[in-house]
Coordinates of C-alpha atoms and ligand atoms in Angstrom, one line a residue:
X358 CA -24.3 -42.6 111.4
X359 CA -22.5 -42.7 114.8
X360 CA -20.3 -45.6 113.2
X361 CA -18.2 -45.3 110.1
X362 CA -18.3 -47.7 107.6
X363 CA -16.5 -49.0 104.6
X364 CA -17.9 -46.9 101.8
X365 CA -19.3 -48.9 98.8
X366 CA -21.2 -45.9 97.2
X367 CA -18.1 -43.8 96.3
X368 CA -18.7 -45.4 92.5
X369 CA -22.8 -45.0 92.8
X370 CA -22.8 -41.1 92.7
X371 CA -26.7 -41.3 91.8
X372 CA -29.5 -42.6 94.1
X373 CA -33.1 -42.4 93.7
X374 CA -35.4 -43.1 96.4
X375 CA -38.9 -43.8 96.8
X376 CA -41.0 -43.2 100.2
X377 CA -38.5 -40.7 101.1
X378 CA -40.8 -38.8 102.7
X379 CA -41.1 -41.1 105.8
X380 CA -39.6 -43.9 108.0
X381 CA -37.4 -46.6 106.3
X382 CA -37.4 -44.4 102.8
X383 CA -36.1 -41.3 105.0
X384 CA -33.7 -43.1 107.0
X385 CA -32.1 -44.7 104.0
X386 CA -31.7 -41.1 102.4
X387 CA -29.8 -39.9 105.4
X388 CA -27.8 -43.0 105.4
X389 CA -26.4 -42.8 102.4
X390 CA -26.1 -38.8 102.3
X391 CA -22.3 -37.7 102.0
X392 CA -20.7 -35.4 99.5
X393 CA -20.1 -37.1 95.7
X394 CA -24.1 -38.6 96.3
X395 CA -26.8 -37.7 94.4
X396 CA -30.1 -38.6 96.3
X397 CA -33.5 -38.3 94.1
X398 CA -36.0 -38.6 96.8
X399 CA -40.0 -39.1 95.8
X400 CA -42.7 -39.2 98.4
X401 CA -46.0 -37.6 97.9
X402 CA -45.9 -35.4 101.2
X403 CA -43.8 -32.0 99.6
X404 CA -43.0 -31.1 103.6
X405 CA -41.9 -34.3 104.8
X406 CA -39.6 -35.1 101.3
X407 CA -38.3 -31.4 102.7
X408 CA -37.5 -32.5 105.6
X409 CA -35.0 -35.6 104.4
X410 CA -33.5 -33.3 101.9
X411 CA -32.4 -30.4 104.6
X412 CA -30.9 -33.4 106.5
X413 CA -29.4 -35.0 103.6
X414 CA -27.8 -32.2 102.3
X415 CA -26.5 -31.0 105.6
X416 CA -24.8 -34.4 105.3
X417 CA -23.1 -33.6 102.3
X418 CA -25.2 -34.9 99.5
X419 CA -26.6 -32.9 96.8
X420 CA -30.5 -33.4 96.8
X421 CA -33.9 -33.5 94.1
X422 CA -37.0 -33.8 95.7
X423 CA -40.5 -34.9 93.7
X424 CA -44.0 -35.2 95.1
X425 CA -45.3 -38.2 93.3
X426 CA -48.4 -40.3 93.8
X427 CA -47.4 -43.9 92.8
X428 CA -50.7 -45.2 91.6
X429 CA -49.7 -42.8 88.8
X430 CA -47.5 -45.6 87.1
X431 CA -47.2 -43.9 83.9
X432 CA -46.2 -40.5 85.1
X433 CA -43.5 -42.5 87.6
X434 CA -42.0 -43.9 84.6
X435 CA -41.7 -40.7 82.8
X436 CA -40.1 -39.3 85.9
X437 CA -37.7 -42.3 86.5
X438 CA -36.3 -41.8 82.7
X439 CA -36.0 -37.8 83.1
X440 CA -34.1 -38.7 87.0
X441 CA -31.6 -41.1 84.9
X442 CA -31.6 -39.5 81.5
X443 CA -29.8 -36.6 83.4
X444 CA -27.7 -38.5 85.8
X445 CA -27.4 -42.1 85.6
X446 CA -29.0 -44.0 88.5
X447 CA -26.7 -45.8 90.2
X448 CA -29.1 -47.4 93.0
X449 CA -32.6 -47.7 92.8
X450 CA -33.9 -48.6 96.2
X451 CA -38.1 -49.2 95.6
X452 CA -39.2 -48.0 99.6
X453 CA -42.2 -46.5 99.2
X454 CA -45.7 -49.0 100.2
X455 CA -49.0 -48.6 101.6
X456 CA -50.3 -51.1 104.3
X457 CA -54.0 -51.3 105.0
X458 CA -55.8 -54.6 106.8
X459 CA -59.7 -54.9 106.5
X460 CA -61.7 -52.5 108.7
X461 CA -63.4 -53.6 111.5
X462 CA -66.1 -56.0 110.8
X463 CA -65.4 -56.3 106.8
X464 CA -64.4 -59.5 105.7
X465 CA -61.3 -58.0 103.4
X466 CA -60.6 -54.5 102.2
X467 CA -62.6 -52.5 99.7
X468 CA -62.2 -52.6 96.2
X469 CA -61.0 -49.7 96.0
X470 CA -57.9 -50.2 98.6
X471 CA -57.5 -53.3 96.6
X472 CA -56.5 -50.9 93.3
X473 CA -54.4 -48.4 95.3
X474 CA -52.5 -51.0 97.3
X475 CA -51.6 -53.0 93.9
X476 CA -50.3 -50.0 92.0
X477 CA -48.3 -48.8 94.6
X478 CA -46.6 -51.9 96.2
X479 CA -46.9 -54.1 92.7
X480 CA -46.9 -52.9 89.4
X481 CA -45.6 -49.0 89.6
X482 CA -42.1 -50.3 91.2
X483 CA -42.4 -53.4 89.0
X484 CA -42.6 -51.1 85.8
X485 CA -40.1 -49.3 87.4
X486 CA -37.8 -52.0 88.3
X487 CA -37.9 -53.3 85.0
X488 CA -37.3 -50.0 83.1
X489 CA -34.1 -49.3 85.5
X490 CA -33.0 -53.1 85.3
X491 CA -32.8 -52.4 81.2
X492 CA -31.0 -49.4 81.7
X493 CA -28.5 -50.8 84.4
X494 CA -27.8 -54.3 82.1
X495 CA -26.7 -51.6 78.8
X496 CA -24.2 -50.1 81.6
X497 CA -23.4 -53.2 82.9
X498 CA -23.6 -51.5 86.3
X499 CA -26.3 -51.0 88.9
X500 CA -28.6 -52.0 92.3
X501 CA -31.7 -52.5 92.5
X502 CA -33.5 -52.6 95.9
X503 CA -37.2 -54.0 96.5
X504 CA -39.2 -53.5 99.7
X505 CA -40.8 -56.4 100.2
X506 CA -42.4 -57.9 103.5
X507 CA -42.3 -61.1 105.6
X508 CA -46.1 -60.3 105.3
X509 CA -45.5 -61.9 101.6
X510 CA -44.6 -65.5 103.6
X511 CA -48.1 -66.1 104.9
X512 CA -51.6 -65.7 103.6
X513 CA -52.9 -63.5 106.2
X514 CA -56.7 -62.9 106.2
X515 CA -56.7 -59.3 107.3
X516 CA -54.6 -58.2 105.3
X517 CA -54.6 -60.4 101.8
X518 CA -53.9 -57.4 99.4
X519 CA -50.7 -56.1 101.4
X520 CA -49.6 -59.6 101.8
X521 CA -50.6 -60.7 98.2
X522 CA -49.2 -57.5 96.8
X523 CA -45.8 -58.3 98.8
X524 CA -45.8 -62.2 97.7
X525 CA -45.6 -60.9 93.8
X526 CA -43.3 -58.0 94.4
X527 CA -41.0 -60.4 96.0
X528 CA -41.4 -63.3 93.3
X529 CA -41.0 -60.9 90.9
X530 CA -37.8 -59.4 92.7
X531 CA -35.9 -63.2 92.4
X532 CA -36.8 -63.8 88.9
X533 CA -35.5 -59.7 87.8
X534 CA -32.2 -60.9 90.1
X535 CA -31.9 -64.2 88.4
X536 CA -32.3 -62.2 84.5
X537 CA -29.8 -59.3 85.9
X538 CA -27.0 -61.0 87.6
X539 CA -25.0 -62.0 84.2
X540 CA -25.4 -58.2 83.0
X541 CA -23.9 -56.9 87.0
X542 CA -27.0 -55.6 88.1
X543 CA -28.0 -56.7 90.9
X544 CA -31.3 -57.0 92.6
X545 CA -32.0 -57.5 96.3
X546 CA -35.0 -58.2 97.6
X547 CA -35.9 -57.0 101.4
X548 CA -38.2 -58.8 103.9
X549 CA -38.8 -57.2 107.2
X550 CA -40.6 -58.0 110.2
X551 CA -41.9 -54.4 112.4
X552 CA -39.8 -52.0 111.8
X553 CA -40.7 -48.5 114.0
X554 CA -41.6 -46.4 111.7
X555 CA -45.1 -44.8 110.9
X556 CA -46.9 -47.4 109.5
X557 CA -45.6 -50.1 111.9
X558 CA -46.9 -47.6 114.7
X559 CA -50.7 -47.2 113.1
X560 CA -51.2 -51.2 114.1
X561 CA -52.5 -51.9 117.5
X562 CA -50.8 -54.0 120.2
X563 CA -47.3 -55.3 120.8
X564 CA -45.6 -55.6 117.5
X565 CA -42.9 -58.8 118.1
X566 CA -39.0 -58.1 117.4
X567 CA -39.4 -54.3 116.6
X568 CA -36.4 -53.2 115.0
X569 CA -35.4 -49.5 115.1
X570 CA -35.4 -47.7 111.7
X571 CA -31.9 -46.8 111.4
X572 CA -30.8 -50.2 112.2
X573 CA -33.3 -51.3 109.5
X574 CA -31.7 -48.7 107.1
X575 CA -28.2 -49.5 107.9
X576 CA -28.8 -53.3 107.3
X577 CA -30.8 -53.1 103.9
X578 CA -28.5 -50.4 102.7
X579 CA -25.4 -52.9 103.3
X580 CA -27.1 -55.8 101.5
X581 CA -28.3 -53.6 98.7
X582 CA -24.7 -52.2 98.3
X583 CA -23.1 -55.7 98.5
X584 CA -25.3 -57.3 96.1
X585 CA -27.4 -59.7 98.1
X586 CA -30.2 -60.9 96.9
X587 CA -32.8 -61.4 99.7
X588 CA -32.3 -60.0 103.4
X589 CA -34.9 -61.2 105.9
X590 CA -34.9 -60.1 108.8
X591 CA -35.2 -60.5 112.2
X592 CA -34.0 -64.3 111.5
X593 CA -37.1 -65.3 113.7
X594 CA -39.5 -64.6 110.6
X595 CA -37.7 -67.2 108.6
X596 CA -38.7 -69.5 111.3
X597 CA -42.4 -68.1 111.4
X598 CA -42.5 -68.9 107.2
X599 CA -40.8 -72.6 107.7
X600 CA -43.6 -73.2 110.4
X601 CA -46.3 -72.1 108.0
X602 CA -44.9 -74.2 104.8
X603 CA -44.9 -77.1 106.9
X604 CA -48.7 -77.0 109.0
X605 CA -51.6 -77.8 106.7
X606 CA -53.0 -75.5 104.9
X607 CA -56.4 -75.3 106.8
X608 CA -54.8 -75.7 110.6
X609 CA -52.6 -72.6 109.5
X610 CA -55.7 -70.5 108.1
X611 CA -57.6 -71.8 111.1
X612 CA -54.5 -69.9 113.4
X613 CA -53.9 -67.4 110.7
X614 CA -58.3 -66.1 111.1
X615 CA -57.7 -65.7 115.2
X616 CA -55.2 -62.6 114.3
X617 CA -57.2 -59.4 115.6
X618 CA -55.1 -56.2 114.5
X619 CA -56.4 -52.7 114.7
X620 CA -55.1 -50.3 112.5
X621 CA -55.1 -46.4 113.0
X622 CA -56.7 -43.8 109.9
X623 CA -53.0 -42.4 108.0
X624 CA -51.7 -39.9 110.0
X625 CA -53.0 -41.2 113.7
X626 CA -50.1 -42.6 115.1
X627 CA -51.1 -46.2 117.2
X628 CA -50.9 -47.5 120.5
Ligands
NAP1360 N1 -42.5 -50.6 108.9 C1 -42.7 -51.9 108.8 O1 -42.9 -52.6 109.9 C2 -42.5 -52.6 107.5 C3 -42.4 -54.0 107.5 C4 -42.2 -54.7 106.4 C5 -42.2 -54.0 105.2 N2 -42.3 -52.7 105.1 C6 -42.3 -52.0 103.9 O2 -41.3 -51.0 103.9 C7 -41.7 -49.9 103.0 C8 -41.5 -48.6 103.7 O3 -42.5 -48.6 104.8 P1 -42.3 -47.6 106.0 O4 -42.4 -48.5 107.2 O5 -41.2 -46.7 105.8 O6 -43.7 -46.8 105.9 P2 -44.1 -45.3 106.0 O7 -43.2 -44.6 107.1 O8 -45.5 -45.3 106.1 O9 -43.6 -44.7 104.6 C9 -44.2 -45.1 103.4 C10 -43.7 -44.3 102.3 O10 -44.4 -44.6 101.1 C11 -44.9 -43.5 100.5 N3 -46.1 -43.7 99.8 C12 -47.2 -44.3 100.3 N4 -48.2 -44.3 99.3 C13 -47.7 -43.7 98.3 C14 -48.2 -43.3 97.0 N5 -49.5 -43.6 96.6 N6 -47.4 -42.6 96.1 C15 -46.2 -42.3 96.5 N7 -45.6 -42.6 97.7 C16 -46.4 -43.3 98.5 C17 -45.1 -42.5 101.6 O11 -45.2 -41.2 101.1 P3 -45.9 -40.0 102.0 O12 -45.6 -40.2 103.4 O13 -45.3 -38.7 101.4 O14 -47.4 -40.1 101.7 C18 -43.9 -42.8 102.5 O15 -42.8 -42.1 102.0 C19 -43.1 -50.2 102.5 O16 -43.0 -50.8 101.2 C20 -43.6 -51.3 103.5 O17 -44.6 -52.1 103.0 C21 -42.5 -51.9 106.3

Protein backbone atom coordinates (compact mmCIF):
# COMPACT_ATOMS: atom_id res chain seq x y z
CA UNK A 1 0.00 0.00 0.00
CA UNK A 2 1.46 3.37 -1.11
CA UNK A 3 -0.36 4.79 2.10
CA UNK A 4 0.29 3.71 5.62
CA UNK A 5 -2.35 3.00 7.77
CA UNK A 6 -3.25 2.45 11.39
CA UNK A 7 -2.63 -1.23 11.88
CA UNK A 8 -5.51 -3.22 13.48
CA UNK A 9 -4.11 -6.71 12.57
CA UNK A 10 -1.03 -6.58 14.88
CA UNK A 11 -3.39 -8.86 17.48
CA UNK A 12 -4.95 -11.09 14.28
CA UNK A 13 -1.56 -12.92 13.55
CA UNK A 14 -3.65 -15.60 11.53
CA UNK A 15 -5.73 -14.96 8.23
CA UNK A 16 -7.28 -17.34 6.04
CA UNK A 17 -8.46 -16.44 2.69
CA UNK A 18 -10.60 -17.80 0.17
CA UNK A 19 -10.35 -16.90 -3.75
CA UNK A 20 -6.83 -16.02 -3.17
CA UNK A 21 -5.95 -17.00 -6.24
CA UNK A 22 -7.48 -13.94 -8.09
CA UNK A 23 -8.82 -10.31 -7.98
CA UNK A 24 -10.44 -9.10 -4.69
CA UNK A 25 -9.28 -12.49 -2.83
CA UNK A 26 -5.55 -11.64 -4.04
CA UNK A 27 -5.64 -8.11 -3.39
CA UNK A 28 -6.80 -8.56 0.06
CA UNK A 29 -3.87 -11.12 0.72
CA UNK A 30 -1.32 -8.52 -0.30
CA UNK A 31 -3.11 -5.97 1.70
CA UNK A 32 -2.84 -7.44 4.75
CA UNK A 33 0.71 -9.07 4.12
CA UNK A 34 3.37 -7.67 6.79
CA UNK A 35 5.59 -9.58 9.06
CA UNK A 36 3.74 -11.06 12.47
CA UNK A 37 0.63 -12.27 9.63
CA UNK A 38 -0.09 -15.46 8.85
CA UNK A 39 -2.04 -15.60 5.48
CA UNK A 40 -3.74 -19.14 4.61
CA UNK A 41 -4.68 -18.54 1.00
CA UNK A 42 -7.11 -21.21 -0.93
CA UNK A 43 -7.98 -20.87 -4.51
CA UNK A 44 -8.22 -23.77 -6.85
CA UNK A 45 -5.66 -22.43 -9.48
CA UNK A 46 -2.05 -23.84 -7.66
CA UNK A 47 -0.13 -21.08 -10.07
CA UNK A 48 -2.18 -18.15 -9.42
CA UNK A 49 -2.47 -18.99 -5.30
CA UNK A 50 1.61 -19.01 -6.16
CA UNK A 51 1.55 -15.98 -7.38
CA UNK A 52 -0.16 -14.03 -4.16
CA UNK A 53 2.05 -15.98 -1.90
CA UNK A 54 5.55 -14.77 -3.56
CA UNK A 55 3.96 -11.25 -3.25
CA UNK A 56 2.83 -11.69 0.14
CA UNK A 57 5.71 -12.99 1.54
CA UNK A 58 7.92 -10.56 -0.08
CA UNK A 59 5.76 -8.25 1.97
CA UNK A 60 6.67 -9.73 5.07
CA UNK A 61 3.97 -12.31 5.89
CA UNK A 62 4.60 -15.88 6.27
CA UNK A 63 2.30 -17.83 3.78
CA UNK A 64 0.21 -21.56 3.25
CA UNK A 65 -1.20 -21.98 0.11
CA UNK A 66 -4.14 -24.88 -0.67
CA UNK A 67 -5.80 -25.67 -4.04
CA UNK A 68 -9.30 -26.40 -3.04
CA UNK A 69 -12.47 -26.74 -5.02
CA UNK A 70 -15.34 -25.30 -2.88
CA UNK A 71 -18.23 -27.35 -4.07
CA UNK A 72 -16.21 -29.84 -1.93
CA UNK A 73 -17.92 -28.49 1.32
CA UNK A 74 -16.93 -31.33 3.41
CA UNK A 75 -13.30 -31.55 2.48
CA UNK A 76 -13.29 -27.40 3.09
CA UNK A 77 -14.43 -27.98 6.49
CA UNK A 78 -11.87 -30.50 7.22
CA UNK A 79 -9.27 -28.16 5.89
CA UNK A 80 -10.70 -24.95 7.76
CA UNK A 81 -10.31 -27.07 11.27
CA UNK A 82 -6.68 -28.49 10.35
CA UNK A 83 -5.77 -24.27 9.16
CA UNK A 84 -7.14 -23.26 12.82
CA UNK A 85 -6.34 -26.35 14.81
CA UNK A 86 -2.65 -25.36 14.13
CA UNK A 87 -2.85 -21.63 14.31
CA UNK A 88 -5.87 -20.00 15.55
CA UNK A 89 -7.77 -17.99 12.81
CA UNK A 90 -7.90 -14.72 13.61
CA UNK A 91 -9.84 -13.37 10.35
CA UNK A 92 -11.79 -15.32 8.10
CA UNK A 93 -12.57 -13.31 5.10
CA UNK A 94 -15.09 -15.71 2.76
CA UNK A 95 -13.79 -14.06 -1.03
CA UNK A 96 -13.99 -16.78 -3.18
CA UNK A 97 -17.55 -16.82 -5.72
CA UNK A 98 -18.41 -17.92 -9.05
CA UNK A 99 -20.74 -15.67 -11.29
CA UNK A 100 -22.47 -17.08 -14.24
CA UNK A 101 -25.74 -15.35 -16.10
CA UNK A 102 -27.88 -17.60 -18.50
CA UNK A 103 -26.38 -18.30 -21.88
CA UNK A 104 -27.50 -16.77 -24.82
CA UNK A 105 -30.97 -17.70 -25.65
CA UNK A 106 -31.72 -19.98 -22.30
CA UNK A 107 -34.23 -18.71 -20.19
CA UNK A 108 -31.90 -19.27 -16.72
CA UNK A 109 -28.81 -21.30 -16.18
CA UNK A 110 -28.46 -25.05 -16.35
CA UNK A 111 -28.99 -27.22 -13.59
CA UNK A 112 -26.00 -28.00 -13.27
CA UNK A 113 -24.53 -24.20 -12.84
CA UNK A 114 -27.34 -23.97 -10.49
CA UNK A 115 -25.49 -26.81 -8.05
CA UNK A 116 -21.99 -25.41 -8.47
CA UNK A 117 -22.98 -21.82 -8.02
CA UNK A 118 -24.96 -22.73 -4.56
CA UNK A 119 -22.09 -24.69 -3.06
CA UNK A 120 -19.65 -22.36 -3.73
CA UNK A 121 -21.21 -18.88 -3.00
CA UNK A 122 -23.96 -20.48 -0.28
CA UNK A 123 -23.53 -23.35 1.71
CA UNK A 124 -19.56 -24.20 1.59
CA UNK A 125 -18.67 -20.56 3.26
CA UNK A 126 -22.01 -20.84 5.20
CA UNK A 127 -20.65 -24.27 6.74
CA UNK A 128 -17.68 -22.55 7.04
CA UNK A 129 -18.71 -19.43 8.58
CA UNK A 130 -20.59 -21.18 11.09
CA UNK A 131 -17.85 -23.71 12.11
CA UNK A 132 -15.27 -20.54 12.47
CA UNK A 133 -18.03 -18.40 14.23
CA UNK A 134 -18.20 -21.41 17.00
CA UNK A 135 -14.63 -21.41 17.22
CA UNK A 136 -14.15 -17.52 17.37
CA UNK A 137 -17.37 -17.15 20.25
CA UNK A 138 -15.16 -20.03 22.66
CA UNK A 139 -12.12 -17.36 22.20
CA UNK A 140 -14.16 -14.66 22.46
CA UNK A 141 -12.16 -13.11 19.65
CA UNK A 142 -12.45 -13.00 15.88
CA UNK A 143 -13.78 -11.52 12.21
CA UNK A 144 -15.56 -12.90 9.99
CA UNK A 145 -15.85 -11.50 6.40
CA UNK A 146 -18.64 -12.47 3.77
CA UNK A 147 -18.46 -11.54 0.05
CA UNK A 148 -21.71 -10.83 -0.73
CA UNK A 149 -23.11 -8.71 -3.79
CA UNK A 150 -25.39 -5.74 -4.52
CA UNK A 151 -26.51 -8.49 -7.06
CA UNK A 152 -28.36 -9.94 -3.81
CA UNK A 153 -30.67 -6.41 -3.73
CA UNK A 154 -32.52 -7.22 -6.92
CA UNK A 155 -34.08 -10.30 -8.53
CA UNK A 156 -32.28 -10.17 -11.74
CA UNK A 157 -33.55 -12.55 -14.51
CA UNK A 158 -30.16 -13.45 -15.99
CA UNK A 159 -28.65 -14.12 -13.35
CA UNK A 160 -31.21 -15.55 -10.51
CA UNK A 161 -28.76 -18.26 -9.05
CA UNK A 162 -25.78 -15.57 -8.46
CA UNK A 163 -28.21 -13.14 -7.21
CA UNK A 164 -30.27 -15.75 -5.18
CA UNK A 165 -27.15 -17.39 -3.93
CA UNK A 166 -25.89 -13.72 -2.82
CA UNK A 167 -29.46 -12.73 -1.19
CA UNK A 168 -28.98 -15.89 1.34
CA UNK A 169 -25.30 -15.54 1.86
CA UNK A 170 -26.05 -11.99 2.86
CA UNK A 171 -29.26 -12.85 5.11
CA UNK A 172 -27.48 -15.36 6.49
CA UNK A 173 -24.39 -13.03 7.13
CA UNK A 174 -26.81 -10.46 9.48
CA UNK A 175 -28.37 -13.13 11.35
CA UNK A 176 -24.44 -15.01 12.19
CA UNK A 177 -23.52 -11.10 13.11
CA UNK A 178 -26.65 -10.61 15.22
CA UNK A 179 -25.83 -14.43 17.22
CA UNK A 180 -21.85 -13.40 17.36
CA UNK A 181 -21.69 -9.85 18.44
CA UNK A 182 -22.31 -10.66 22.45
CA UNK A 183 -19.41 -13.42 22.09
CA UNK A 184 -16.87 -10.44 20.14
CA UNK A 185 -16.94 -11.93 16.97
CA UNK A 186 -17.77 -10.03 14.52
CA UNK A 187 -19.32 -10.61 11.19
CA UNK A 188 -19.32 -8.19 8.26
CA UNK A 189 -21.05 -8.59 5.37
CA UNK A 190 -19.67 -7.01 1.97
CA UNK A 191 -21.83 -5.74 -0.97
CA UNK A 192 -20.17 -4.46 -3.99
CA UNK A 193 -21.07 -2.99 -7.23
CA UNK A 194 -18.15 -3.77 -10.34
CA UNK A 195 -15.19 -4.17 -8.99
CA UNK A 196 -12.15 -4.71 -11.89
CA UNK A 197 -11.19 -7.75 -11.45
CA UNK A 198 -11.52 -10.94 -13.64
CA UNK A 199 -14.89 -11.77 -13.29
CA UNK A 200 -16.22 -8.21 -13.52
CA UNK A 201 -14.13 -8.04 -16.80
CA UNK A 202 -15.83 -11.44 -18.44
CA UNK A 203 -19.27 -9.25 -18.63
CA UNK A 204 -19.91 -7.27 -21.77
CA UNK A 205 -20.40 -3.51 -21.95
CA UNK A 206 -19.77 -0.58 -19.68
CA UNK A 207 -19.91 -1.72 -16.17
CA UNK A 208 -21.27 1.62 -14.07
CA UNK A 209 -19.04 3.01 -11.00
CA UNK A 210 -16.05 0.46 -11.60
CA UNK A 211 -14.00 0.52 -8.61
CA UNK A 212 -10.33 -0.47 -8.79
CA UNK A 213 -9.43 -3.76 -6.83
CA UNK A 214 -7.16 -2.38 -4.44
CA UNK A 215 -9.44 0.36 -3.50
CA UNK A 216 -12.05 -2.44 -3.13
CA UNK A 217 -9.45 -4.38 -0.91
CA UNK A 218 -8.42 -1.46 1.14
CA UNK A 219 -12.12 -0.56 1.96
CA UNK A 220 -13.45 -4.13 2.89
CA UNK A 221 -10.37 -4.89 4.75
CA UNK A 222 -10.92 -1.62 6.97
CA UNK A 223 -14.64 -2.52 7.62
CA UNK A 224 -13.78 -6.16 8.26
CA UNK A 225 -11.03 -5.08 10.76
CA UNK A 226 -13.20 -2.45 12.48
CA UNK A 227 -16.12 -4.65 13.00
CA UNK A 228 -18.76 -3.36 10.65
CA UNK A 229 -21.28 -5.22 9.85
CA UNK A 230 -22.44 -4.44 6.15
CA UNK A 231 -20.32 -2.22 3.68
CA UNK A 232 -22.02 -1.44 0.42
CA UNK A 233 -20.51 0.18 -1.80
CA UNK A 234 -20.34 2.55 -4.25
CA UNK A 235 -23.27 4.39 -2.16
CA UNK A 236 -25.05 4.68 -5.56
CA UNK A 237 -26.15 0.91 -5.27
CA UNK A 238 -27.96 1.68 -2.09
CA UNK A 239 -29.96 4.01 -4.13
CA UNK A 240 -30.43 1.43 -7.09
CA UNK A 241 -31.98 -1.24 -4.07
CA UNK A 242 -34.33 1.72 -2.47
CA UNK A 243 -35.62 2.31 -6.09
CA UNK A 244 -36.39 -1.38 -6.55
CA UNK A 245 -38.11 -1.92 -2.95
CA UNK A 246 -40.26 0.93 -3.73
CA UNK A 247 -41.50 0.18 -7.86
CA UNK A 248 -43.99 -2.67 -8.06
CA UNK A 249 -42.97 -5.68 -8.32
CA UNK A 250 -44.03 -6.41 -12.01
CA UNK A 251 -42.89 -2.63 -13.44
CA UNK A 252 -39.37 -3.54 -11.81
CA UNK A 253 -39.22 -7.23 -13.48
CA UNK A 254 -40.69 -5.63 -16.54
CA UNK A 255 -37.18 -3.14 -16.47
CA UNK A 256 -35.31 -5.81 -14.71
CA UNK A 257 -36.08 -8.63 -18.27
CA UNK A 258 -34.70 -5.58 -20.76
CA UNK A 259 -30.96 -6.18 -19.14
CA UNK A 260 -28.89 -7.84 -22.07
CA UNK A 261 -25.39 -8.87 -20.55
CA UNK A 262 -22.93 -11.06 -22.38
CA UNK A 263 -20.65 -12.93 -20.42
CA UNK A 264 -17.19 -14.30 -21.63
CA UNK A 265 -16.25 -18.59 -21.20
CA UNK A 266 -13.73 -18.41 -17.60
CA UNK A 267 -10.54 -17.48 -18.58
CA UNK A 268 -11.53 -15.05 -21.76
CA UNK A 269 -11.18 -11.78 -20.46
CA UNK A 270 -14.34 -9.30 -21.78
CA UNK A 271 -14.73 -6.28 -23.68
N1 LIG B 1 -15.81 -8.32 -9.21
C1 LIG B 1 -17.00 -7.83 -8.97
O1 LIG B 1 -17.48 -6.93 -9.68
C2 LIG B 1 -17.80 -8.35 -7.80
C3 LIG B 1 -18.97 -7.63 -7.43
C4 LIG B 1 -19.72 -8.07 -6.37
C5 LIG B 1 -19.33 -9.20 -5.67
N2 LIG B 1 -18.21 -9.89 -6.04
C6 LIG B 1 -17.86 -11.08 -5.26
O2 LIG B 1 -16.53 -10.97 -4.80
C7 LIG B 1 -15.94 -12.26 -4.67
C8 LIG B 1 -14.60 -12.29 -5.36
O3 LIG B 1 -14.80 -12.07 -6.75
P1 LIG B 1 -13.66 -11.54 -7.71
O4 LIG B 1 -14.20 -10.37 -8.41
O5 LIG B 1 -12.39 -11.45 -6.97
O6 LIG B 1 -13.64 -12.74 -8.77
P2 LIG B 1 -12.46 -13.56 -9.42
O7 LIG B 1 -11.30 -12.68 -9.72
O8 LIG B 1 -13.09 -14.34 -10.51
O9 LIG B 1 -12.01 -14.55 -8.23
C9 LIG B 1 -12.86 -15.57 -7.80
C10 LIG B 1 -12.11 -16.43 -6.81
O10 LIG B 1 -12.98 -17.49 -6.37
C11 LIG B 1 -12.31 -18.72 -6.56
N3 LIG B 1 -13.25 -19.79 -6.89
C12 LIG B 1 -14.20 -19.79 -7.85
N4 LIG B 1 -14.82 -20.98 -7.90
C13 LIG B 1 -14.22 -21.74 -6.95
C14 LIG B 1 -14.39 -23.08 -6.53
N5 LIG B 1 -15.29 -23.90 -7.08
N6 LIG B 1 -13.60 -23.53 -5.51
C15 LIG B 1 -12.67 -22.75 -4.94
N7 LIG B 1 -12.47 -21.47 -5.30
C16 LIG B 1 -13.23 -20.98 -6.30
C17 LIG B 1 -11.37 -18.49 -7.73
O11 LIG B 1 -10.35 -19.48 -7.72
P3 LIG B 1 -9.50 -19.83 -9.08
O12 LIG B 1 -9.27 -18.52 -9.79
O13 LIG B 1 -8.24 -20.41 -8.55
O14 LIG B 1 -10.34 -20.76 -9.86
C18 LIG B 1 -10.88 -17.09 -7.43
O15 LIG B 1 -9.83 -17.12 -6.49
C19 LIG B 1 -16.96 -13.24 -5.24
O16 LIG B 1 -17.66 -13.85 -4.19
C20 LIG B 1 -17.88 -12.37 -6.07
O17 LIG B 1 -19.16 -12.91 -6.19
C21 LIG B 1 -17.43 -9.50 -7.09
Amino acid sequence: MSRPEKNTTTLRHHILITGASSGIGAALAEYYARPGVHLTLWGRSEERLEKTATAARTKGASVDTLSIDLTQAEVALKELIKADDKLAVDILILSAGMADIRPHNALAESADTALKMSMVNFATPVAMATEMANRMAARRHGRIGIMGSVASFHDLPLATVYSGSKAGLGRFSTALQAAMTPYNVRVCLIAPGFIDTPMSQRLDGEQAFLVPVEKAARKIARSINSGRSVLVFPWVFQLTRLLEMALPRPIAHRILRRLDVMQHPEGEGGA
